[in-house]
Amino acid sequence: MVNSYLSRLVRRQAEKYGDKVALKYRDYTTSTWIPVSWNKFANLVDQVAKALVATGVEVQENIGVFSQNKPECFYVDFGAFRDRIVTVPLYATSSEAQVHYIVEDAAIRFLFVGEQYQYDVAYRVQSLGRSLKQIIIFDPTVKRASGDCNSIYFSDFLKLEEDEKWLNEVEARTSASSPDDLANILYTSGTTGDSKGVMLHHSNYEAAFKGHDARLKELGENDVVMNFLPFTHIFERGWAFYCLYKGCMLCINLKPQDIQKTIKEIRPTAMCSVPRFWEKVFAGVHEKINEATGLKKALMLDALRVGKEHNITYLMNGKTPPAVLRMKYKFYERTIYSLLKKTIGLENGNFFPTAGAAIPEKVEEFVHSVGIDMVAGYGLTESTATVSCEWKGDFRIGGVGRVLPGVEVRIGENNEIQLRGGTITKGYYKKEAITKQAFTDDGWFRTGDAGYMKDGFLYLTDRIKDLFKTSNGKYIAPQAIETKLVVDRYIDQVTIIADRRKFVSALIVPEYAQVEKFAREHHITFTSRKDLLENPKIIELFQLRIDTLQQEFAHYEQVKRFTLLPEPFSMERGELTNTLKLKRAVVARNYKDIIDKMYEENVG
């Protein structure tokens, strides 16, 4: 019988690597990184596996992990895999309503929580629902509610395994494990409605490992990988599992807001991220260029020009750069590019997978121009992450790479990207009707994304459901416009309004610090942020920048009116998902009065 690979992965790696460091995490009390060896990792996984059996968790039962990124998340995941138990990760920022829904939908009896916020939410959910029996707390500093006599700390949970009789049951379960076992249920963020539980089986991960082995040939045991996206997200989860399978060292970033500090402490060789990370880098570098003068500014601009010509005009297109261009590039590689990478913390970079949203072309060109190997890709929770990805020197600006070996892609009706292969989910948990709708009659998964293939590369155009139709009958692709505008240093967030409207408008969240700096430099006085954003000179500034950025769009696609918002879109108001994707319907509802005002005849 073939057993599940994930059920024995950590123990196999411990036998190979022993006391070599497998994981690191930051201790915030001492500001140091604590190493965990492969041997210790494997022992903790075994302890969790025995404690889960002792607790009474059944084969293929669902347990929850409601935490920010912590090493304990891995101990629970792989301990559960040893026992043929299913883990259901929840985003650390999930609301009480979201947690309640998932706990009840997946019938979770045992929920592991990270810090105080997660415990407080879980405790309230336990009193409201029928499913949740016990909360296990990772952080020993969490204060339990006065009437809580049932929850236990992770250290006490581990003591449940001290009776060796549980080991036989763990070994029996591991020996009976199968690639057909369910491994995870990942609840999607739900930009268009209720969250759905995507079922991922062990076979899905194994197929993903095999496909990545054929593409990511330079990842291995010498790589130091920073984990900063949530482990709840399939991109970071699938990537982290694959890195462990390859013997990499994982450095777990606890607080997302600390990434600029922790990346400099670790100086990783690899890290997966969303385009927003690179947009911030792009904006920061161009701010430095704008502040520079004379020879320094000229050199920085020339370095970007030379890098673009060398890496994109020539190498990307399979051409050999001229000797003079190669010499200039080598000079900037030793000076400006090197200094830039060191300033960010990426001077040891191997490659950096990037996905989760459209990458603005200016940002992608910039990253490749300075010699950083960004690997753009495309995937979904339902495809166990990667559908396609680039590789070093094998990329196209605007593309999302070549389709991963083992995954089949076809372009269906309305240019929809449809998928088939070993990484594709079998469906949504307890949702047969929705599962049926998600697949074509001949068994291909409908992604809902529109795209096309060209020269072996996959290109995305839009979310099919996101296409807007104006009252004049014109179709608008909002993401294409938003991606163009968001690279501007004065713009932080933007959402396009156009559906069933006469023309295109936009709600814009400015980069407040940049706007305030502009106001000081131009002697614009203001009493509040709202007052500042309504100033005619500030509106004129944004109008000029928007007009410049949207020149390539057809007249009917261009933003005609916009409103600058004094507060950013937020998860608290339901405007953003846990993965920071915009919920357009909620934004339209929350800002209805502001939007309606932009379409009044006498405005402007």
Coordinates of C-alpha atoms in Angstrom, one line a residue:
M1 CA 0.0 0.0 0.0
V2 CA 1.3 3.5 -0.9
N3 CA 1.1 5.8 2.2
S4 CA 0.6 9.5 2.2
Y5 CA 4.0 11.3 1.7
L6 CA 3.1 14.2 4.0
S7 CA 2.4 11.8 6.9
R8 CA 6.1 10.8 7.1
L9 CA 7.8 13.8 5.5
V10 CA 9.2 15.4 8.7
R11 CA 10.5 12.2 10.2
R12 CA 12.2 11.3 6.9
Q13 CA 13.9 14.6 6.8
A14 CA 15.0 14.3 10.4
E15 CA 16.7 10.9 9.5
K16 CA 18.5 12.7 6.7
Y17 CA 19.4 16.1 8.3
G18 CA 19.4 15.3 12.0
D19 CA 20.4 18.4 14.0
K20 CA 20.5 20.7 11.0
V21 CA 18.1 23.7 11.5
A22 CA 14.7 23.2 9.9
L23 CA 12.8 26.2 11.3
K24 CA 13.5 29.5 12.9
Y25 CA 11.1 31.9 14.6
R26 CA 11.6 35.3 16.2
D27 CA 11.5 35.6 20.0
Y28 CA 10.2 39.1 20.5
T29 CA 11.2 39.3 24.2
T30 CA 14.9 38.8 23.3
S31 CA 14.8 40.0 19.6
T32 CA 16.6 36.8 18.6
W33 CA 15.8 34.0 16.2
I34 CA 15.3 30.6 17.8
P35 CA 16.3 27.6 15.8
V36 CA 14.4 24.3 15.7
S37 CA 16.4 21.3 14.4
W38 CA 14.9 18.6 12.1
N39 CA 15.2 16.1 15.0
K40 CA 13.3 18.4 17.4
F41 CA 10.7 19.2 14.7
A42 CA 10.1 15.5 14.1
N43 CA 9.8 14.8 17.9
L44 CA 7.3 17.6 18.3
V45 CA 5.3 16.3 15.4
D46 CA 5.2 12.9 17.0
Q47 CA 4.2 14.4 20.3
V48 CA 1.3 16.2 18.7
A49 CA 0.2 13.1 16.8
K50 CA 0.1 11.1 20.1
A51 CA -1.7 13.9 22.0
L52 CA -4.3 14.2 19.2
V53 CA -5.0 10.4 19.6
A54 CA -5.1 10.8 23.3
T55 CA -7.6 13.6 23.0
G56 CA -9.9 11.4 21.0
V57 CA -9.6 12.9 17.5
E58 CA -10.8 10.4 15.0
V59 CA -9.4 9.4 11.6
Q60 CA -10.4 12.1 8.9
E61 CA -11.9 14.3 11.6
N62 CA -11.5 18.1 11.1
I63 CA -9.5 20.2 13.6
G64 CA -9.0 23.9 13.3
V65 CA -5.9 26.1 13.5
F66 CA -6.7 29.8 14.1
S67 CA -3.4 31.5 14.4
Q68 CA -0.9 33.8 12.8
N69 CA 2.3 32.2 11.4
K70 CA 4.0 30.2 14.2
P71 CA 6.1 27.0 14.3
E72 CA 3.3 25.4 16.2
C73 CA 1.1 25.6 13.1
F74 CA 3.5 23.1 11.4
Y75 CA 3.7 20.8 14.5
V76 CA -0.1 20.5 14.4
D77 CA -0.4 20.1 10.6
F78 CA 2.2 17.4 10.4
G79 CA 1.1 15.7 13.6
A80 CA -2.4 15.6 12.2
F81 CA -1.1 14.1 8.9
R82 CA 0.5 11.4 10.9
D83 CA -2.9 10.6 12.3
R84 CA -4.9 10.9 9.1
I85 CA -6.6 14.0 10.6
V86 CA -7.8 16.9 8.5
T87 CA -6.6 20.4 9.4
V88 CA -8.7 23.5 8.7
P89 CA -6.6 26.7 8.9
L90 CA -8.4 30.0 9.7
Y91 CA -6.9 33.5 9.0
A92 CA -5.6 35.1 12.2
T93 CA -7.7 38.2 11.5
S94 CA -11.0 36.4 10.9
S95 CA -14.0 37.9 12.5
E96 CA -16.2 36.1 15.0
A97 CA -18.9 35.5 12.4
Q98 CA -16.3 34.0 10.0
V99 CA -14.9 31.7 12.7
H100 CA -18.4 30.6 13.8
Y101 CA -19.4 29.8 10.2
I102 CA -16.2 27.7 9.6
V103 CA -16.3 25.9 12.9
E104 CA -19.9 24.9 12.5
D105 CA -19.6 24.1 8.7
A106 CA -16.6 21.8 9.3
A107 CA -17.9 20.5 12.6
I108 CA -14.6 21.4 14.4
R109 CA -14.5 20.0 17.9
F110 CA -10.9 21.0 18.7
L111 CA -9.5 24.4 17.7
F112 CA -5.8 25.6 18.2
V113 CA -5.4 29.3 18.6
G114 CA -2.4 31.6 18.5
E115 CA -2.7 34.8 20.6
Q116 CA -5.1 36.7 22.7
Y117 CA -7.3 37.9 19.8
Q118 CA -7.8 34.4 18.4
Y119 CA -8.5 33.0 21.9
D120 CA -11.1 35.7 22.7
V121 CA -12.9 35.1 19.4
A122 CA -12.8 31.4 19.8
Y123 CA -14.1 31.5 23.4
R124 CA -17.1 33.5 22.3
V125 CA -17.7 31.2 19.3
Q126 CA -17.6 28.2 21.7
S127 CA -20.4 29.6 23.8
L128 CA -22.6 30.3 20.7
G129 CA -22.1 27.1 18.7
R130 CA -22.7 23.4 19.0
S131 CA -19.4 22.0 17.6
L132 CA -16.5 23.4 19.5
K133 CA -15.5 21.4 22.5
Q134 CA -12.0 22.5 23.4
I135 CA -9.6 25.4 22.6
I136 CA -5.8 24.7 22.7
I137 CA -3.7 27.9 23.1
F138 CA -0.2 28.3 21.5
D139 CA 0.9 31.4 23.3
P140 CA 1.4 30.8 27.1
T141 CA 0.9 34.6 27.8
V142 CA -2.8 34.4 26.7
K143 CA -5.2 35.1 29.6
R144 CA -8.1 32.8 29.7
A145 CA -11.6 34.0 30.6
S146 CA -12.5 33.8 34.2
G147 CA -15.1 31.1 33.6
D148 CA -13.0 29.0 31.2
C149 CA -12.0 25.7 32.9
N150 CA -11.9 23.8 29.6
S151 CA -9.3 25.4 27.4
I152 CA -5.7 24.3 27.8
Y153 CA -2.3 25.6 26.8
F154 CA -0.3 23.9 24.0
S155 CA 2.4 22.8 26.6
D156 CA -0.2 21.0 28.6
F157 CA -1.8 19.5 25.5
L158 CA 1.6 17.9 24.6
K159 CA 1.7 16.2 28.0
L160 CA -1.3 14.1 27.1
E161 CA 1.0 12.0 24.9
E162 CA 3.3 10.8 27.8
D163 CA 1.6 7.4 27.9
E164 CA 3.4 5.4 25.3
K165 CA 0.3 3.4 24.5
W166 CA -0.7 6.1 22.0
L167 CA 2.3 5.5 19.9
N168 CA 1.0 2.2 18.5
E169 CA -2.2 3.9 17.4
V170 CA -0.2 6.7 15.7
E171 CA 1.9 4.2 13.8
A172 CA -1.1 2.2 12.8
R173 CA -2.8 5.3 11.4
T174 CA 0.4 6.4 9.6
S175 CA 0.7 2.9 8.0
A176 CA -2.9 3.1 6.9
S177 CA -2.5 6.6 5.4
S178 CA -3.2 7.0 1.7
P179 CA -2.8 9.8 -1.0
D180 CA -6.6 9.6 -1.1
D181 CA -6.9 10.9 2.4
L182 CA -8.2 14.5 2.9
A183 CA -5.4 16.7 4.1
N184 CA -6.9 20.2 4.4
I185 CA -10.1 22.2 4.0
L186 CA -9.2 25.7 3.0
Y187 CA -12.0 28.2 3.2
T188 CA -11.7 30.8 0.4
S189 CA -11.9 34.5 1.3
G190 CA -15.2 34.9 -0.4
T191 CA -15.1 38.2 -2.5
T192 CA -18.5 37.3 -4.0
G193 CA -20.4 35.5 -1.3
D194 CA -20.2 32.9 1.5
S195 CA -16.9 31.2 2.1
K196 CA -16.5 27.7 0.5
G197 CA -14.3 25.0 1.9
V198 CA -11.9 23.8 -0.8
M199 CA -10.9 20.1 -0.2
L200 CA -7.3 19.3 -0.8
H201 CA -6.2 15.7 -0.6
H202 CA -2.7 14.4 0.1
S203 CA -2.6 13.4 -3.6
N204 CA -3.0 17.1 -4.6
Y205 CA 0.1 18.1 -2.6
E206 CA 2.1 15.1 -4.0
A207 CA 1.2 16.1 -7.6
A208 CA 2.2 19.7 -6.8
F209 CA 5.6 18.5 -5.4
K210 CA 6.2 16.5 -8.6
G211 CA 5.3 19.4 -10.9
H212 CA 7.4 21.9 -9.0
D213 CA 10.4 19.5 -9.1
A214 CA 10.3 19.8 -12.9
R215 CA 10.3 23.6 -12.8
L216 CA 12.1 24.9 -9.7
K217 CA 15.3 23.1 -10.2
E218 CA 17.6 25.3 -8.0
L219 CA 15.7 25.2 -4.7
G220 CA 17.3 23.0 -2.1
E221 CA 18.8 22.4 1.3
N222 CA 21.0 25.5 1.2
D223 CA 18.1 27.9 0.8
V224 CA 16.9 30.1 3.6
V225 CA 13.2 30.9 3.1
M226 CA 11.2 33.7 4.7
N227 CA 7.5 32.9 5.4
F228 CA 5.5 36.1 5.7
L229 CA 2.2 35.4 3.9
P230 CA -0.3 33.6 6.1
F231 CA 0.0 29.8 6.2
T232 CA -3.7 29.8 5.8
H233 CA -3.3 31.0 2.2
I234 CA -2.6 28.1 -0.2
F235 CA 0.3 30.1 -1.8
E236 CA 2.3 30.2 1.4
R237 CA 1.0 26.8 2.7
G238 CA 1.8 24.9 -0.5
W239 CA 5.2 26.7 -0.9
A240 CA 6.2 26.0 2.8
F241 CA 5.3 22.3 2.5
Y242 CA 7.3 22.1 -0.7
C243 CA 10.3 23.9 0.9
L244 CA 10.3 21.4 3.8
Y245 CA 10.1 18.6 1.2
K246 CA 13.2 20.1 -0.4
G247 CA 15.1 20.4 2.9
C248 CA 15.1 24.3 3.0
M249 CA 15.3 26.2 6.3
L250 CA 12.1 28.1 7.0
C251 CA 12.2 31.4 8.9
I252 CA 8.7 32.1 10.2
N253 CA 7.6 35.8 10.3
L254 CA 5.1 36.2 13.1
K255 CA 3.9 39.8 12.4
P256 CA 3.3 40.8 8.8
Q257 CA 3.9 44.4 9.5
D258 CA 7.5 43.6 10.6
I259 CA 8.6 42.1 7.3
Q260 CA 10.9 45.0 6.4
K261 CA 12.7 44.5 9.7
T262 CA 12.8 40.7 9.7
I263 CA 13.8 40.4 6.1
K264 CA 17.0 42.3 6.9
E265 CA 17.7 40.1 10.0
I266 CA 17.3 36.9 7.9
R267 CA 18.4 38.0 4.4
P268 CA 16.7 35.1 2.8
T269 CA 17.4 33.4 -0.5
A270 CA 13.7 33.0 -1.3
M271 CA 10.4 34.3 -0.2
C272 CA 7.0 34.2 -1.8
S273 CA 5.0 37.4 -1.8
V274 CA 2.1 39.2 -3.4
P275 CA 2.7 42.1 -5.9
R276 CA 2.0 44.7 -3.2
F277 CA 5.3 43.9 -1.6
W278 CA 7.2 44.8 -4.8
E279 CA 4.9 47.8 -5.4
K280 CA 6.1 49.2 -2.1
V281 CA 9.8 48.5 -3.1
F282 CA 9.2 50.2 -6.5
A283 CA 7.6 53.2 -4.8
G284 CA 10.4 53.5 -2.3
V285 CA 13.2 53.4 -4.9
H286 CA 11.4 55.9 -7.1
E287 CA 11.0 58.2 -4.1
K288 CA 14.7 58.1 -3.5
I289 CA 15.3 58.8 -7.2
N290 CA 12.9 61.8 -7.0
E291 CA 14.8 63.2 -4.0
A292 CA 18.2 62.7 -5.6
T293 CA 19.9 65.4 -7.7
G294 CA 22.8 65.8 -10.1
L295 CA 25.1 62.9 -10.9
K296 CA 23.5 60.6 -8.3
K297 CA 20.1 60.9 -9.9
A298 CA 21.5 60.5 -13.4
L299 CA 23.3 57.3 -12.4
M300 CA 20.2 55.8 -10.8
L301 CA 18.1 56.5 -13.8
D302 CA 20.8 55.2 -16.1
A303 CA 21.1 52.0 -14.0
L304 CA 17.3 51.3 -14.5
R305 CA 17.6 52.1 -18.2
V306 CA 20.6 49.8 -18.7
G307 CA 19.0 47.0 -16.6
K308 CA 15.8 47.1 -18.6
E309 CA 17.7 47.0 -21.9
H310 CA 20.0 44.2 -20.8
N311 CA 17.5 41.9 -19.0
I312 CA 14.3 42.6 -20.9
T313 CA 15.0 44.0 -24.4
Y314 CA 17.8 41.4 -24.9
L315 CA 17.8 38.5 -22.5
M316 CA 14.0 38.1 -22.1
N317 CA 13.8 37.9 -25.9
G318 CA 16.6 35.4 -26.3
K319 CA 19.1 37.9 -27.7
T320 CA 22.7 38.5 -26.6
P321 CA 23.4 42.0 -25.2
P322 CA 26.1 44.0 -27.0
A323 CA 29.5 44.1 -25.3
V324 CA 29.2 47.7 -24.2
L325 CA 25.8 47.1 -22.6
R326 CA 27.1 44.0 -20.8
M327 CA 30.0 46.1 -19.4
K328 CA 27.6 48.8 -18.2
Y329 CA 25.3 46.2 -16.6
K330 CA 28.2 44.5 -14.8
F331 CA 29.3 47.9 -13.4
Y332 CA 25.8 48.7 -12.1
E333 CA 25.5 45.1 -10.8
R334 CA 28.5 45.7 -8.5
T335 CA 27.3 49.1 -7.4
I336 CA 23.7 50.3 -7.6
Y337 CA 21.9 47.0 -8.0
S338 CA 24.0 45.4 -5.2
L339 CA 23.3 48.3 -2.9
L340 CA 19.6 48.2 -3.6
K341 CA 19.3 44.5 -2.9
K342 CA 21.3 44.9 0.3
T343 CA 19.1 47.8 1.5
I344 CA 16.0 45.7 1.0
G345 CA 17.6 42.6 2.5
L346 CA 17.6 40.5 -0.7
E347 CA 21.3 40.4 -1.6
N348 CA 21.4 36.6 -1.1
G349 CA 18.4 36.1 -3.4
N350 CA 17.9 32.9 -5.3
F351 CA 14.4 33.6 -6.6
F352 CA 11.2 35.1 -5.4
P353 CA 7.8 33.6 -6.3
T354 CA 5.1 36.3 -6.7
A355 CA 1.3 35.7 -7.3
G356 CA -2.1 36.5 -5.9
A357 CA -2.9 39.6 -8.0
A358 CA -2.0 41.3 -11.2
I359 CA 1.6 42.6 -11.2
P360 CA 1.8 46.1 -12.7
E361 CA 4.1 46.0 -15.7
K362 CA 6.2 48.9 -14.5
V363 CA 6.9 47.1 -11.2
E364 CA 7.7 43.8 -13.0
E365 CA 10.1 45.6 -15.4
F366 CA 11.8 47.4 -12.5
V367 CA 12.3 44.2 -10.5
H368 CA 13.8 42.3 -13.4
S369 CA 15.9 45.4 -14.5
V370 CA 17.8 45.4 -11.2
G371 CA 18.5 41.7 -11.4
I372 CA 16.1 40.3 -8.9
D373 CA 14.7 37.0 -10.0
M374 CA 11.0 37.5 -9.5
V375 CA 9.1 34.3 -10.5
A376 CA 5.6 35.4 -11.5
G377 CA 2.9 32.8 -11.3
Y378 CA -0.8 32.0 -11.3
G379 CA -2.8 29.7 -9.2
L380 CA -5.9 29.1 -7.0
T381 CA -6.7 27.3 -3.8
E382 CA -8.6 24.9 -6.0
S383 CA -5.4 24.0 -7.9
T384 CA -3.2 23.6 -4.8
A385 CA -1.6 26.9 -5.8
T386 CA 0.5 26.8 -8.9
V387 CA -1.1 26.5 -12.3
S388 CA 1.8 28.2 -14.1
C389 CA 5.0 30.0 -13.2
E390 CA 8.1 31.6 -14.7
W391 CA 11.6 30.6 -14.1
K392 CA 15.0 32.4 -14.2
G393 CA 15.5 33.9 -17.6
D394 CA 12.3 32.3 -18.9
F395 CA 9.7 35.1 -18.4
R396 CA 7.5 37.5 -20.2
I397 CA 6.5 40.9 -18.9
G398 CA 2.7 40.7 -18.3
G399 CA 2.7 36.9 -18.4
V400 CA 2.4 34.3 -15.6
G401 CA 4.7 31.7 -16.9
R402 CA 4.5 28.3 -18.5
V403 CA 1.9 25.8 -17.3
L404 CA 3.3 23.5 -14.6
P405 CA 4.0 19.9 -15.7
G406 CA 1.1 17.7 -14.7
V407 CA -1.4 20.5 -15.1
E408 CA -3.6 20.8 -18.2
V409 CA -5.0 24.2 -19.3
R410 CA -7.5 24.9 -22.0
I411 CA -9.3 28.2 -22.9
G412 CA -13.0 27.7 -22.8
E413 CA -16.1 29.9 -23.5
N414 CA -15.6 33.6 -22.8
N415 CA -11.8 32.9 -22.8
E416 CA -12.1 31.2 -19.4
I417 CA -9.0 29.3 -18.2
Q418 CA -10.1 25.8 -17.4
L419 CA -7.9 23.2 -15.6
R420 CA -7.4 19.5 -15.2
G421 CA -4.8 17.4 -13.4
G422 CA -3.6 15.9 -10.2
T423 CA -3.4 19.2 -8.3
I424 CA -7.1 20.1 -8.9
T425 CA -9.5 19.9 -6.0
K426 CA -12.2 17.2 -6.0
G427 CA -14.6 19.9 -4.9
Y428 CA -16.1 22.0 -2.0
Y429 CA -16.8 20.6 1.4
K430 CA -20.4 19.6 1.8
K431 CA -21.4 21.7 -1.3
E432 CA -22.3 19.2 -4.0
A433 CA -24.4 21.7 -6.1
I434 CA -21.6 24.3 -6.1
T435 CA -19.0 21.7 -6.9
K436 CA -21.0 20.5 -9.9
Q437 CA -21.2 24.1 -11.2
A438 CA -17.5 24.5 -10.8
F439 CA -16.7 21.8 -13.3
T440 CA -17.6 21.4 -17.0
D441 CA -19.6 18.4 -18.1
D442 CA -16.3 16.8 -19.3
G443 CA -14.5 17.3 -16.0
W444 CA -12.5 20.6 -16.4
F445 CA -12.4 23.0 -13.5
R446 CA -13.8 26.5 -14.3
T447 CA -11.4 29.1 -12.8
G448 CA -13.6 32.2 -13.5
D449 CA -10.4 33.8 -14.9
A450 CA -10.1 34.9 -18.5
G451 CA -6.8 34.6 -20.3
Y452 CA -4.9 33.2 -23.3
M453 CA -1.8 31.3 -24.3
K454 CA 0.9 32.8 -26.5
D455 CA 4.3 31.2 -27.3
G456 CA 3.9 28.7 -24.5
F457 CA 3.2 31.4 -21.9
L458 CA -0.1 31.9 -20.0
Y459 CA -1.5 35.5 -19.8
L460 CA -4.4 36.6 -17.6
T461 CA -6.8 39.3 -18.8
D462 CA -9.6 39.5 -16.1
R463 CA -11.9 37.9 -13.6
I464 CA -14.9 37.1 -15.8
K465 CA -17.3 38.1 -13.0
D466 CA -15.4 41.4 -12.6
L467 CA -16.0 42.6 -16.1
F468 CA -18.2 45.7 -16.0
K469 CA -20.7 46.8 -18.6
T470 CA -21.4 50.5 -18.8
S471 CA -24.9 51.8 -19.5
N472 CA -23.6 52.5 -23.0
G473 CA -22.9 48.8 -23.6
K474 CA -19.1 49.0 -23.4
Y475 CA -17.2 46.4 -21.4
I476 CA -14.6 47.6 -18.9
A477 CA -11.9 45.5 -17.3
P478 CA -11.4 47.2 -13.8
Q479 CA -8.3 45.3 -12.8
A480 CA -6.4 46.5 -15.8
I481 CA -7.1 50.1 -15.0
E482 CA -6.5 49.6 -11.2
T483 CA -3.1 47.9 -11.9
K484 CA -2.0 50.9 -14.0
L485 CA -3.0 53.5 -11.4
V486 CA -1.8 51.8 -8.2
V487 CA 1.9 52.1 -9.2
D488 CA 1.7 55.9 -8.7
R489 CA 3.5 57.0 -5.5
Y490 CA 0.5 59.1 -4.5
I491 CA -2.0 56.2 -4.7
D492 CA -2.2 53.4 -2.1
Q493 CA -5.6 51.7 -3.0
V494 CA -8.0 52.2 -5.9
T495 CA -11.3 50.7 -7.0
I496 CA -12.9 51.3 -10.4
I497 CA -16.7 52.0 -10.6
A498 CA -18.3 51.4 -14.0
D499 CA -21.0 48.7 -13.9
R500 CA -24.2 49.9 -15.4
R501 CA -22.9 53.5 -15.1
K502 CA -22.5 56.1 -17.9
F503 CA -18.7 56.3 -17.5
V504 CA -15.8 55.1 -15.4
S505 CA -15.1 56.6 -12.0
A506 CA -12.8 55.7 -9.2
L507 CA -12.5 55.7 -5.4
I508 CA -8.9 56.4 -4.5
V509 CA -7.1 55.9 -1.1
P510 CA -4.1 58.2 -1.4
E511 CA -0.6 57.5 0.1
Y512 CA -1.4 60.0 2.9
A513 CA 2.3 60.7 3.8
Q514 CA 3.2 61.5 0.2
V515 CA 0.2 63.9 -0.2
E516 CA 1.0 65.6 3.1
K517 CA 4.6 66.0 2.0
F518 CA 3.4 67.6 -1.3
A519 CA 1.2 70.0 0.7
R520 CA 4.1 71.1 2.9
E521 CA 6.4 71.6 -0.1
H522 CA 3.7 73.7 -1.9
H523 CA 2.6 75.6 1.2
I524 CA -0.9 74.2 1.1
T525 CA -2.5 74.6 4.6
F526 CA -5.1 72.2 5.9
T527 CA -6.9 71.4 9.1
S528 CA -7.7 67.8 8.6
R529 CA -7.0 65.0 6.1
K530 CA -10.5 65.4 4.6
D531 CA -9.8 69.1 4.2
L532 CA -6.5 68.4 2.5
L533 CA -8.0 65.9 0.0
E534 CA -10.7 68.4 -1.0
N535 CA -8.2 71.1 -1.8
P536 CA -8.3 72.0 -5.5
K537 CA -4.5 71.8 -5.8
I538 CA -4.5 68.3 -4.5
I539 CA -7.4 67.2 -6.8
E540 CA -5.5 68.8 -9.7
L541 CA -2.3 66.8 -8.8
F542 CA -4.3 63.5 -8.9
Q543 CA -6.1 64.5 -12.1
L544 CA -2.8 65.1 -13.8
R545 CA -1.3 61.9 -12.6
I546 CA -4.3 59.8 -13.5
D547 CA -4.5 61.4 -17.0
T548 CA -0.8 60.5 -17.6
L549 CA -1.2 56.9 -16.4
Q550 CA -4.4 56.0 -18.4
Q551 CA -3.3 57.4 -21.8
E552 CA -3.1 53.9 -23.3
F553 CA -6.8 53.1 -22.5
A554 CA -9.6 53.8 -24.9
H555 CA -11.6 57.0 -24.1
Y556 CA -14.6 55.0 -22.7
E557 CA -12.2 53.1 -20.4
Q558 CA -10.6 56.2 -18.8
V559 CA -11.5 57.5 -15.4
K560 CA -13.6 60.6 -15.8
R561 CA -14.2 61.4 -12.1
F562 CA -12.7 60.3 -8.9
T563 CA -13.1 60.8 -5.1
L564 CA -10.1 60.8 -2.7
L565 CA -11.0 58.9 0.5
P566 CA -9.7 60.1 3.9
E567 CA -9.8 56.5 5.3
P568 CA -8.4 53.3 3.7
F569 CA -10.6 50.3 2.8
S570 CA -10.7 47.9 5.7
M571 CA -11.5 44.4 6.8
E572 CA -13.4 45.7 9.8
R573 CA -16.0 47.2 7.5
G574 CA -16.1 44.1 5.3
E575 CA -14.5 45.9 2.3
L576 CA -11.4 43.6 2.2
T577 CA -11.0 39.8 2.5
N578 CA -8.5 38.3 4.8
T579 CA -6.1 38.2 1.8
L580 CA -6.7 41.9 1.2
K581 CA -8.7 41.5 -2.0
L582 CA -11.4 44.1 -2.5
K583 CA -15.1 43.1 -2.1
R584 CA -16.5 45.3 -4.8
A585 CA -20.2 44.7 -3.8
V586 CA -19.4 45.8 -0.2
V587 CA -17.5 48.9 -1.3
A588 CA -20.4 49.8 -3.7
R589 CA -22.8 49.6 -0.7
N590 CA -20.6 51.4 1.8
Y591 CA -19.8 54.3 -0.5
K592 CA -23.1 54.5 -2.3
D593 CA -23.7 58.2 -1.6
I594 CA -20.2 59.2 -2.6
I595 CA -20.4 57.1 -5.8
D596 CA -23.9 58.5 -6.7
K597 CA -22.5 62.0 -6.2
M598 CA -19.8 61.4 -8.9
Y599 CA -22.6 60.6 -11.4
E600 CA -24.7 63.7 -10.7
E601 CA -25.0 65.9 -13.9
N602 CA -23.7 69.1 -12.2
V603 CA -20.6 67.6 -10.7
G604 CA -17.3 68.9 -12.1

